[in-house]
Coordinates of N, CA and C in Angstrom, one line a residue:
Chain I
A1 N 16.0 -11.0 14.3 CA 16.0 -9.5 14.1 C 17.4 -9.1 13.7
Q2 N 17.5 -8.1 12.8 CA 18.8 -7.6 12.4 C 19.4 -6.7 13.4
S3 N 20.7 -6.6 13.4 CA 21.4 -5.7 14.3 C 22.7 -5.2 13.5
V4 N 23.2 -4.1 14.0 CA 24.4 -3.5 13.3 C 25.3 -3.1 14.4
T5 N 26.6 -3.3 14.3 CA 27.6 -2.9 15.2 C 28.7 -2.1 14.5
Q6 N 28.9 -0.9 15.0 CA 30.0 -0.1 14.6 C 31.0 0.0 15.7
P7 N 32.1 -0.8 15.7 CA 33.0 -0.9 16.9 C 33.7 0.4 17.3
D8 N 33.9 1.3 16.3 CA 34.6 2.5 16.6 C 33.7 3.7 16.8
I9 N 33.7 4.2 18.0 CA 32.8 5.4 18.3 C 33.4 6.6 17.7
H10 N 34.8 6.7 17.7 CA 35.4 7.9 17.3 C 36.7 7.5 16.6
I11 N 37.0 8.2 15.4 CA 38.2 8.0 14.7 C 38.8 9.3 14.3
T12 N 40.1 9.5 14.5 CA 40.8 10.7 14.1 C 41.8 10.3 13.0
V13 N 41.7 11.1 11.9 CA 42.6 10.8 10.8 C 43.1 12.1 10.2
S14 N 44.4 12.0 9.7 CA 45.0 13.2 9.1 C 44.4 13.4 7.7
E15 N 44.4 14.6 7.3 CA 43.9 14.9 6.0 C 44.9 14.3 4.9
G16 N 44.3 13.6 4.0 CA 45.1 12.9 3.0 C 45.4 11.5 3.3
A17 N 45.2 11.1 4.5 CA 45.4 9.7 4.9 C 44.1 8.9 4.5
S18 N 44.3 7.6 4.6 CA 43.2 6.7 4.2 C 42.3 6.5 5.5
L19 N 41.1 6.1 5.2 CA 40.1 5.9 6.2 C 39.3 4.6 6.0
E20 N 39.1 3.9 7.1 CA 38.3 2.7 7.0 C 37.4 2.7 8.3
L21 N 36.1 2.6 8.0 CA 35.1 2.5 9.1 C 34.5 1.1 9.1
R22 N 34.5 0.5 10.3 CA 34.0 -0.9 10.4 C 32.5 -1.0 10.6
C23 N 31.9 -2.0 10.1 CA 30.5 -2.3 10.3 C 30.3 -3.8 10.2
N24 N 29.7 -4.3 11.3 CA 29.3 -5.7 11.3 C 27.8 -5.8 11.5
Y25 N 27.2 -6.8 10.8 CA 25.8 -6.9 10.9 C 25.4 -8.3 11.3
S26 N 24.2 -8.4 11.8 CA 23.7 -9.8 12.1 C 22.3 -9.8 11.4
Y27 N 22.1 -10.8 10.5 CA 20.9 -11.0 9.9 C 20.8 -12.3 9.3
G28 N 19.6 -12.9 9.3 CA 19.5 -14.3 8.8 C 19.7 -14.5 7.3
A29 N 19.2 -13.5 6.6 CA 19.3 -13.7 5.1 C 20.3 -12.6 4.6
T30 N 20.3 -12.5 3.3 CA 21.2 -11.4 2.7 C 20.5 -10.1 3.0
P31 N 21.2 -9.2 3.7 CA 20.6 -8.0 4.1 C 20.8 -6.9 3.0
Y32 N 20.1 -5.9 3.1 CA 20.4 -4.7 2.3 C 21.2 -3.8 3.3
L33 N 22.4 -3.3 2.8 CA 23.3 -2.6 3.6 C 23.5 -1.2 3.1
F34 N 23.7 -0.2 4.0 CA 23.8 1.2 3.6 C 24.8 1.8 4.5
W35 N 25.4 2.9 3.9 CA 26.2 3.8 4.7 C 25.7 5.2 4.5
Y36 N 25.4 5.9 5.6 CA 25.0 7.3 5.5 C 26.0 8.2 6.3
V37 N 26.0 9.4 5.9 CA 26.8 10.4 6.6 C 25.9 11.5 7.1
Q38 N 26.2 12.0 8.3 CA 25.4 13.1 8.9 C 26.4 14.2 9.3
S39 N 26.2 15.3 8.7 CA 27.0 16.5 9.0 C 26.2 17.4 10.0
P40 N 26.8 18.2 10.8 CA 26.1 19.0 11.8 C 25.0 19.9 11.0
G41 N 23.8 19.8 11.5 CA 22.8 20.7 11.0 C 22.2 20.2 9.6
Q42 N 22.7 19.0 9.2 CA 22.2 18.5 7.9 C 21.6 17.1 8.1
G43 N 20.8 16.7 7.2 CA 20.2 15.4 7.2 C 21.2 14.3 6.8
L44 N 20.7 13.1 7.0 CA 21.6 11.9 6.6 C 21.6 11.9 5.1
Q45 N 22.8 11.7 4.6 CA 23.0 11.6 3.1 C 23.5 10.2 2.8
L46 N 22.9 9.6 1.8 CA 23.3 8.2 1.5 C 24.6 8.3 0.7
L47 N 25.6 7.5 1.2 CA 26.9 7.4 0.5 C 26.9 6.3 -0.5
L48 N 26.4 5.1 -0.1 CA 26.3 4.0 -0.9 C 25.4 2.9 -0.3
K49 N 25.1 1.9 -1.2 CA 24.3 0.8 -0.7 C 24.6 -0.5 -1.4
Y50 N 24.3 -1.6 -0.7 CA 24.5 -2.9 -1.3 C 23.2 -3.7 -1.2
F51 N 22.8 -4.1 -2.4 CA 21.6 -5.0 -2.4 C 22.0 -6.4 -2.8
S52 N 22.8 -6.5 -3.9 CA 23.2 -7.8 -4.4 C 24.3 -7.5 -5.5
G53 N 24.9 -8.6 -6.0 CA 25.8 -8.4 -7.1 C 27.2 -8.2 -6.6
D54 N 27.9 -7.3 -7.3 CA 29.3 -7.0 -7.0 C 29.5 -6.6 -5.6
T55 N 30.4 -7.3 -4.9 CA 30.5 -7.0 -3.4 C 31.3 -5.7 -3.1
L56 N 31.9 -5.2 -4.1 CA 32.6 -3.9 -3.9 C 31.7 -2.8 -4.5
V57 N 31.3 -1.9 -3.6 CA 30.3 -0.9 -4.0 C 31.0 0.5 -4.0
Q58 N 30.8 1.2 -5.1 CA 31.3 2.5 -5.2 C 30.2 3.5 -4.8
G59 N 30.6 4.5 -4.1 CA 29.6 5.5 -3.7 C 30.0 6.9 -4.1
I60 N 29.4 7.9 -3.5 CA 29.7 9.3 -3.7 C 30.8 9.7 -2.9
K61 N 31.4 10.8 -3.3 CA 32.5 11.5 -2.5 C 33.7 10.6 -2.4
G62 N 33.9 9.7 -3.3 CA 35.1 8.9 -3.3 C 35.1 7.7 -2.3
F63 N 34.0 7.4 -1.7 CA 33.8 6.3 -0.8 C 33.5 5.0 -1.5
E64 N 34.0 3.9 -0.9 CA 33.6 2.6 -1.4 C 33.4 1.7 -0.2
A65 N 32.7 0.6 -0.4 CA 32.5 -0.4 0.7 C 32.5 -1.8 0.1
E66 N 32.9 -2.7 1.0 CA 33.0 -4.1 0.5 C 32.2 -5.0 1.4
F67 N 31.3 -5.7 0.8 CA 30.4 -6.7 1.5 C 31.2 -8.0 1.6
K68 N 31.4 -8.5 2.8 CA 32.0 -9.7 3.0 C 31.1 -10.6 3.8
R69 N 30.4 -11.5 3.1 CA 29.4 -12.4 3.8 C 30.1 -13.2 4.9
S70 N 31.3 -13.8 4.6 CA 31.9 -14.7 5.6 C 32.2 -14.0 6.9
Q71 N 32.4 -12.7 6.8 CA 32.8 -11.9 8.0 C 31.6 -11.1 8.5
S72 N 30.5 -11.2 7.8 CA 29.3 -10.3 8.2 C 29.7 -8.9 8.3
S73 N 30.5 -8.4 7.3 CA 31.0 -7.0 7.5 C 30.6 -6.2 6.2
F74 N 30.6 -4.9 6.4 CA 30.4 -4.0 5.3 C 31.2 -2.7 5.6
N75 N 32.5 -2.8 5.5 CA 33.4 -1.7 5.9 C 33.5 -0.6 4.8
L76 N 33.5 0.6 5.3 CA 33.6 1.8 4.4 C 35.0 2.2 4.3
R77 N 35.4 2.6 3.1 CA 36.8 3.1 2.9 C 36.8 4.3 2.0
K78 N 37.9 5.1 2.3 CA 38.2 6.2 1.4 C 39.7 6.3 1.4
P79 N 40.3 6.3 0.2 CA 41.8 6.3 0.1 C 42.5 7.6 0.7
S80 N 41.8 8.7 0.5 CA 42.4 10.0 0.9 C 41.3 10.9 1.4
V81 N 41.3 11.2 2.7 CA 40.2 12.0 3.3 C 40.5 13.5 3.1
H82 N 39.4 14.2 3.1 CA 39.4 15.6 2.9 C 38.9 16.2 4.2
W83 N 39.2 17.4 4.5 CA 38.7 18.0 5.8 C 37.2 18.0 5.8
S84 N 36.5 18.1 4.6 CA 35.1 18.1 4.6 C 34.5 16.7 4.9
D85 N 35.3 15.7 5.1 CA 34.8 14.4 5.4 C 34.5 14.2 6.9
A86 N 34.9 15.2 7.7 CA 34.6 15.2 9.1 C 33.1 15.2 9.3
A87 N 32.6 14.2 10.0 CA 31.2 14.0 10.1 C 30.9 12.7 10.9
E88 N 29.6 12.4 11.1 CA 29.2 11.2 11.8 C 28.8 10.2 10.7
Y89 N 29.2 9.0 10.8 CA 28.9 8.0 9.7 C 28.1 6.9 10.4
F90 N 27.0 6.5 9.7 CA 26.2 5.5 10.2 C 26.1 4.3 9.2
C91 N 26.2 3.1 9.6 CA 26.0 1.9 8.9 C 24.5 1.5 9.2
A92 N 23.8 1.0 8.2 CA 22.5 0.6 8.5 C 22.2 -0.7 7.7
V93 N 21.3 -1.5 8.2 CA 20.9 -2.8 7.6 C 19.4 -2.8 7.5
G94 N 18.9 -3.2 6.3 CA 17.5 -3.4 6.1 C 17.2 -4.7 5.6
A95 N 15.9 -5.1 5.8 CA 15.4 -6.4 5.4 C 14.4 -6.2 4.3
S96 N 14.4 -7.1 3.3 CA 13.5 -6.9 2.2 C 12.1 -7.2 2.5
D97 N 11.9 -7.8 3.6 CA 10.5 -8.2 4.0 C 9.9 -7.3 5.1
S98 N 10.5 -6.2 5.3 CA 10.1 -5.3 6.4 C 9.7 -3.9 5.9
W99 N 9.3 -3.8 4.7 CA 8.9 -2.5 4.1 C 10.0 -1.5 4.2
G100 N 11.3 -1.9 4.2 CA 12.4 -1.0 4.2 C 12.8 -0.5 5.5
K101 N 12.4 -1.1 6.6 CA 12.8 -0.6 7.9 C 14.3 -0.8 8.1
L102 N 14.9 0.2 8.6 CA 16.4 0.2 8.8 C 16.8 0.1 10.3
Q103 N 17.8 -0.7 10.5 CA 18.4 -0.7 11.8 C 19.8 0.0 11.7
F104 N 20.0 1.0 12.5 CA 21.2 1.7 12.4 C 22.2 1.3 13.4
G105 N 23.5 1.4 13.1 CA 24.6 1.3 14.0 C 24.7 2.5 14.9
A106 N 25.5 2.5 15.9 CA 25.7 3.6 16.8 C 26.4 4.8 16.2
G107 N 27.0 4.6 15.1 CA 27.7 5.7 14.5 C 29.2 5.8 14.8
T108 N 29.9 6.4 13.9 CA 31.4 6.6 14.1 C 31.6 8.1 13.8
Q109 N 32.1 8.8 14.8 CA 32.5 10.2 14.6 C 33.9 10.3 14.0
V110 N 34.0 10.9 12.8 CA 35.3 11.1 12.2 C 35.8 12.5 12.3
V111 N 37.0 12.6 12.9 CA 37.6 13.9 13.0 C 38.8 13.9 12.0
V112 N 39.0 15.0 11.3 CA 40.0 15.1 10.3 C 41.0 16.2 10.8
T113 N 42.2 15.9 11.0 CA 43.2 16.9 11.4 C 44.1 17.3 10.2
P114 N 44.6 18.6 10.3 CA 45.4 19.1 9.2 C 46.7 18.3 9.0
Chain F
G1 N 17.8 15.1 -7.1 CA 16.5 14.5 -6.9 C 16.4 13.9 -5.5
A2 N 15.2 13.4 -5.1 CA 15.0 12.7 -3.9 C 15.3 13.6 -2.7
V3 N 14.6 14.7 -2.7 CA 14.8 15.6 -1.5 C 13.6 15.5 -0.6
V4 N 14.0 15.5 0.7 CA 13.0 15.4 1.7 C 13.1 16.6 2.7
S5 N 12.1 17.3 2.9 CA 12.1 18.5 3.8 C 11.3 18.3 5.1
Q6 N 11.7 19.0 6.1 CA 11.0 18.9 7.4 C 10.7 20.3 7.8
H7 N 9.6 20.5 8.4 CA 9.2 21.8 9.0 C 8.5 21.6 10.3
P8 N 8.9 22.4 11.3 CA 10.0 23.3 11.4 C 11.3 22.6 11.5
S9 N 12.4 23.4 11.4 CA 13.7 22.8 11.7 C 14.0 22.8 13.2
W10 N 13.4 23.7 13.9 CA 13.5 23.6 15.3 C 12.3 24.3 16.0
V11 N 12.0 23.8 17.1 CA 10.8 24.3 17.8 C 11.0 24.2 19.3
I12 N 10.6 25.3 20.0 CA 10.6 25.3 21.5 C 9.1 25.4 21.9
C13 N 8.7 24.6 22.9 CA 7.3 24.7 23.3 C 7.3 24.5 24.8
K14 N 6.2 24.9 25.4 CA 6.0 24.7 26.8 C 5.4 23.3 27.1
S15 N 5.7 22.8 28.2 CA 5.3 21.5 28.7 C 3.7 21.4 28.6
G16 N 3.2 20.3 28.1 CA 1.8 20.2 28.0 C 1.1 20.6 26.7
T17 N 1.9 21.3 25.9 CA 1.4 21.6 24.5 C 1.7 20.6 23.5
S18 N 1.1 20.7 22.3 CA 1.3 19.7 21.3 C 2.0 20.4 20.1
V19 N 2.9 19.6 19.5 CA 3.7 20.1 18.4 C 3.6 19.2 17.2
K20 N 3.4 19.9 16.0 CA 3.3 19.1 14.8 C 4.5 19.3 14.0
I21 N 5.1 18.2 13.4 CA 6.2 18.3 12.6 C 5.8 17.7 11.2
E22 N 6.2 18.4 10.2 CA 5.8 18.0 8.8 C 7.0 17.4 8.1
C23 N 6.8 16.4 7.3 CA 7.8 15.8 6.5 C 7.3 15.7 5.1
R24 N 8.0 16.3 4.1 CA 7.5 16.3 2.7 C 8.6 15.7 1.8
S25 N 8.2 14.9 0.9 CA 9.0 14.5 -0.2 C 8.8 15.5 -1.3
L26 N 9.8 16.2 -1.8 CA 9.6 17.3 -2.6 C 9.5 17.0 -4.1
D27 N 10.2 15.9 -4.5 CA 10.3 15.6 -6.0 C 10.0 14.2 -6.3
F28 N 9.4 13.5 -5.3 CA 9.0 12.1 -5.6 C 7.9 11.7 -4.7
Q29 N 7.2 10.6 -5.1 CA 6.1 10.1 -4.2 C 6.6 9.0 -3.3
A30 N 6.2 9.1 -2.1 CA 6.6 8.2 -1.1 C 5.4 7.4 -0.5
T31 N 5.3 6.2 -0.8 CA 4.2 5.4 -0.2 C 4.5 5.1 1.3
T32 N 5.8 5.1 1.6 CA 6.2 4.8 3.0 C 7.1 5.9 3.5
M33 N 6.8 6.4 4.7 CA 7.7 7.3 5.4 C 8.0 6.7 6.8
F34 N 9.1 7.1 7.3 CA 9.6 6.6 8.6 C 9.9 7.8 9.5
W35 N 9.6 7.6 10.8 CA 10.0 8.6 11.8 C 11.0 8.0 12.7
Y36 N 12.1 8.8 12.9 CA 13.1 8.4 13.8 C 13.3 9.4 14.9
R37 N 13.9 9.0 16.0 CA 14.3 9.9 17.1 C 15.8 9.7 17.3
Q38 N 16.5 10.8 17.5 CA 17.9 10.7 17.7 C 18.3 11.5 19.0
F39 N 18.8 10.8 20.0 CA 19.3 11.5 21.2 C 20.7 12.0 20.9
P40 N 21.1 13.0 21.7 CA 22.5 13.5 21.4 C 23.6 12.5 21.4
K41 N 24.4 12.5 20.4 CA 25.5 11.6 20.3 C 25.1 10.1 20.3
Q42 N 23.9 9.9 19.8 CA 23.4 8.5 19.7 C 22.9 8.2 18.3
S43 N 22.5 7.0 18.1 CA 22.1 6.6 16.7 C 20.6 6.9 16.6
L44 N 20.1 6.7 15.4 CA 18.7 6.9 15.1 C 17.9 5.7 15.6
M45 N 16.8 6.0 16.3 CA 15.9 4.9 16.7 C 14.6 5.0 16.0
L46 N 14.2 4.0 15.3 CA 12.9 4.0 14.5 C 11.8 4.1 15.5
M47 N 10.9 5.0 15.2 CA 9.7 5.2 16.0 C 8.5 4.5 15.4
A48 N 8.3 4.8 14.1 CA 7.1 4.3 13.4 C 7.3 4.3 11.9
T49 N 6.5 3.4 11.3 CA 6.5 3.3 9.8 C 5.1 3.8 9.4
S50 N 5.1 4.8 8.5 CA 3.9 5.4 8.0 C 3.6 5.1 6.6
N51 N 2.5 4.4 6.3 CA 2.1 4.1 4.9 C 0.9 5.0 4.5
E52 N 1.0 5.5 3.4 CA 0.0 6.4 2.9 C -1.4 5.8 2.9
G53 N -2.3 6.4 3.5 CA -3.7 6.0 3.5 C -4.0 4.9 4.6
S54 N -3.1 4.6 5.4 CA -3.3 3.5 6.4 C -2.7 4.0 7.7
K55 N -3.0 3.2 8.8 CA -2.5 3.6 10.1 C -1.0 3.3 10.2
A56 N -0.4 4.1 11.0 CA 1.1 3.9 11.2 C 1.3 2.6 12.0
T57 N 2.5 2.1 11.8 CA 2.9 0.9 12.6 C 4.0 1.4 13.5
Y58 N 3.8 1.3 14.8 CA 4.7 1.8 15.8 C 5.7 0.7 16.3
E59 N 6.9 1.1 16.6 CA 7.8 0.2 17.2 C 7.5 0.0 18.7
Q60 N 8.0 -1.2 19.1 CA 7.8 -1.5 20.5 C 8.3 -0.4 21.5
G61 N 7.4 0.0 22.4 CA 7.8 1.0 23.4 C 7.5 2.4 23.0
V62 N 7.0 2.6 21.8 CA 6.6 3.9 21.3 C 5.1 4.1 21.5
E63 N 4.7 5.2 22.3 CA 3.3 5.4 22.6 C 2.6 6.0 21.4
K64 N 1.7 5.2 20.8 CA 1.0 5.7 19.6 C 0.1 6.9 20.0
D65 N -0.4 7.0 21.2 CA -1.3 8.1 21.5 C -0.5 9.4 21.8
K66 N 0.7 9.2 22.0 CA 1.6 10.4 22.3 C 2.2 10.9 21.0
F67 N 2.5 10.0 20.1 CA 3.2 10.4 18.9 C 2.2 10.0 17.7
L68 N 1.4 11.0 17.4 CA 0.4 10.7 16.4 C 1.0 11.0 15.0
I69 N 0.8 10.0 14.1 CA 1.3 10.1 12.8 C 0.2 10.0 11.8
N70 N 0.2 10.9 10.8 CA -0.7 11.0 9.7 C 0.0 11.0 8.4
H71 N -0.4 10.2 7.5 CA 0.3 10.1 6.1 C -0.8 10.3 5.1
A72 N -1.3 11.5 5.0 CA -2.5 11.7 4.2 C -2.3 11.7 2.7
S73 N -1.1 12.0 2.3 CA -0.8 12.0 0.8 C 0.5 11.3 0.5
L74 N 0.8 11.2 -0.7 CA 2.1 10.5 -1.1 C 3.3 11.4 -0.9
T75 N 3.1 12.6 -0.5 CA 4.2 13.5 -0.3 C 4.3 14.2 1.1
L76 N 3.4 13.8 1.9 CA 3.3 14.5 3.3 C 3.0 13.5 4.4
S77 N 3.8 13.5 5.4 CA 3.5 12.8 6.6 C 3.7 13.8 7.8
T78 N 2.9 13.7 8.8 CA 3.1 14.6 9.9 C 3.2 13.7 11.2
L79 N 4.0 14.3 12.1 CA 4.2 13.7 13.4 C 3.7 14.7 14.4
T80 N 2.8 14.4 15.3 CA 2.3 15.3 16.3 C 2.7 14.7 17.7
V81 N 3.5 15.5 18.4 CA 3.9 15.1 19.8 C 2.8 15.7 20.7
T82 N 2.0 14.9 21.3 CA 0.9 15.5 22.1 C 1.3 15.6 23.5
S83 N 0.8 16.7 24.2 CA 1.1 16.9 25.6 C 2.6 16.7 25.8
A84 N 3.4 17.5 25.2 CA 4.8 17.3 25.2 C 5.4 17.5 26.6
H85 N 6.4 16.8 27.0 CA 7.1 17.0 28.2 C 8.6 17.1 28.0
P86 N 9.4 17.6 28.9 CA 10.8 17.7 28.7 C 11.5 16.5 28.2
E87 N 11.1 15.3 28.6 CA 11.7 14.1 28.2 C 11.5 13.8 26.7
D88 N 10.5 14.5 26.1 CA 10.3 14.4 24.7 C 11.2 15.2 23.8
S89 N 12.0 16.0 24.5 CA 13.0 16.8 23.8 C 14.0 15.9 23.1
S90 N 14.1 16.2 21.8 CA 15.0 15.3 21.0 C 15.1 15.8 19.6
F91 N 15.8 15.1 18.8 CA 15.9 15.4 17.3 C 15.1 14.4 16.6
Y92 N 14.1 14.9 15.9 CA 13.2 14.0 15.2 C 13.5 14.0 13.7
I93 N 13.7 12.9 13.1 CA 14.1 12.8 11.7 C 13.1 11.9 10.9
C94 N 12.7 12.4 9.8 CA 11.8 11.6 8.9 C 12.6 11.1 7.7
S95 N 12.1 10.0 7.1 CA 12.7 9.6 5.9 C 11.6 9.1 5.0
A96 N 11.8 9.1 3.7 CA 10.8 8.7 2.7 C 11.4 7.7 1.8
R97 N 10.6 6.7 1.5 CA 11.0 5.6 0.7 C 10.4 5.8 -0.7
L98 N 11.1 5.7 -1.7 CA 10.6 5.8 -3.1 C 9.5 4.8 -3.4
A99 N 8.4 5.3 -3.9 CA 7.4 4.4 -4.4 C 7.9 3.6 -5.5
G100 N 7.5 2.3 -5.6 CA 8.0 1.5 -6.7 C 9.0 0.4 -6.2
G101 N 9.3 0.4 -4.9 CA 10.0 -0.7 -4.3 C 11.5 -0.5 -4.1
Q102 N 12.0 0.6 -4.5 CA 13.5 0.8 -4.3 C 13.7 0.9 -2.8
D103 N 14.5 0.1 -2.3 CA 14.7 0.1 -0.8 C 15.8 1.0 -0.4
T104 N 15.5 2.3 -0.7 CA 16.4 3.3 -0.3 C 15.6 4.4 0.3
Q105 N 16.1 4.8 1.5 CA 15.4 5.9 2.2 C 16.1 7.2 2.1
Y106 N 15.4 8.3 1.9 CA 16.0 9.6 1.8 C 15.5 10.4 3.0
F107 N 16.5 11.0 3.7 CA 16.2 11.6 5.0 C 16.0 13.1 4.9
G108 N 15.1 13.5 5.8 CA 14.9 15.0 6.0 C 16.1 15.5 6.9
P109 N 16.2 16.8 7.0 CA 17.2 17.4 7.8 C 17.0 17.3 9.3
G110 N 15.8 16.9 9.7 CA 15.5 16.8 11.1 C 14.9 18.0 11.7
T111 N 14.2 17.8 12.9 CA 13.6 18.8 13.6 C 14.0 18.7 15.1
R112 N 14.6 19.8 15.6 CA 15.0 19.8 17.0 C 13.9 20.3 17.8
L113 N 13.4 19.5 18.7 CA 12.3 19.8 19.6 C 12.9 20.0 21.0
T114 N 12.6 21.2 21.6 CA 12.9 21.4 23.0 C 11.6 21.8 23.8
V115 N 11.4 21.0 24.8 CA 10.2 21.2 25.6 C 10.6 21.8 27.0
L116 N 10.1 22.9 27.3 CA 10.5 23.6 28.5 C 9.7 23.2 29.7

């Protein structure tokens, strides 16, 4: 069975600074990997996804993530955060043989300070 | 595109009553919809997978007789919490998977259920 670990429960970052959120997964084959963002009162929004191909994935809102098979990681990065990036971020892993079922990590709360 | 709505956005009910939550894909057809439960400051836990025209598949530990799921059309799935109790209070989120095999789920805004 697949599993996802987000080691950081909470991260505080200054506006304009870079951000990196960690995600490690466990899965027997090549997984489908996703990053979602959840803002208060809003649904989860897909930031980016990796299915295959180029291991550096570009997403919306200036986010990118890199799939590293050797490290079983799919870390999310943004070079310069904006106050509007304050939210909860979830990494998720899916399996191609499970009708798209997703396993979510525990989430990382990002706080942006002035 | 790929918008998913949920109704209601929040509901308060008395213990013992049943509550129905609707999940609609507004601009695409979804052969598969998923229902999740999210406790405060926790992650999403998959409750069940709903395929149009067939019975839902429930995750281990989820009571199928308590959480009734119906997926009658390619754009609508409903979750009915039967005989709700305070421990059923939670944030319920649905997602819809694009028909045609794209393994991307689009999420609804969620429904906050409070059982008194």
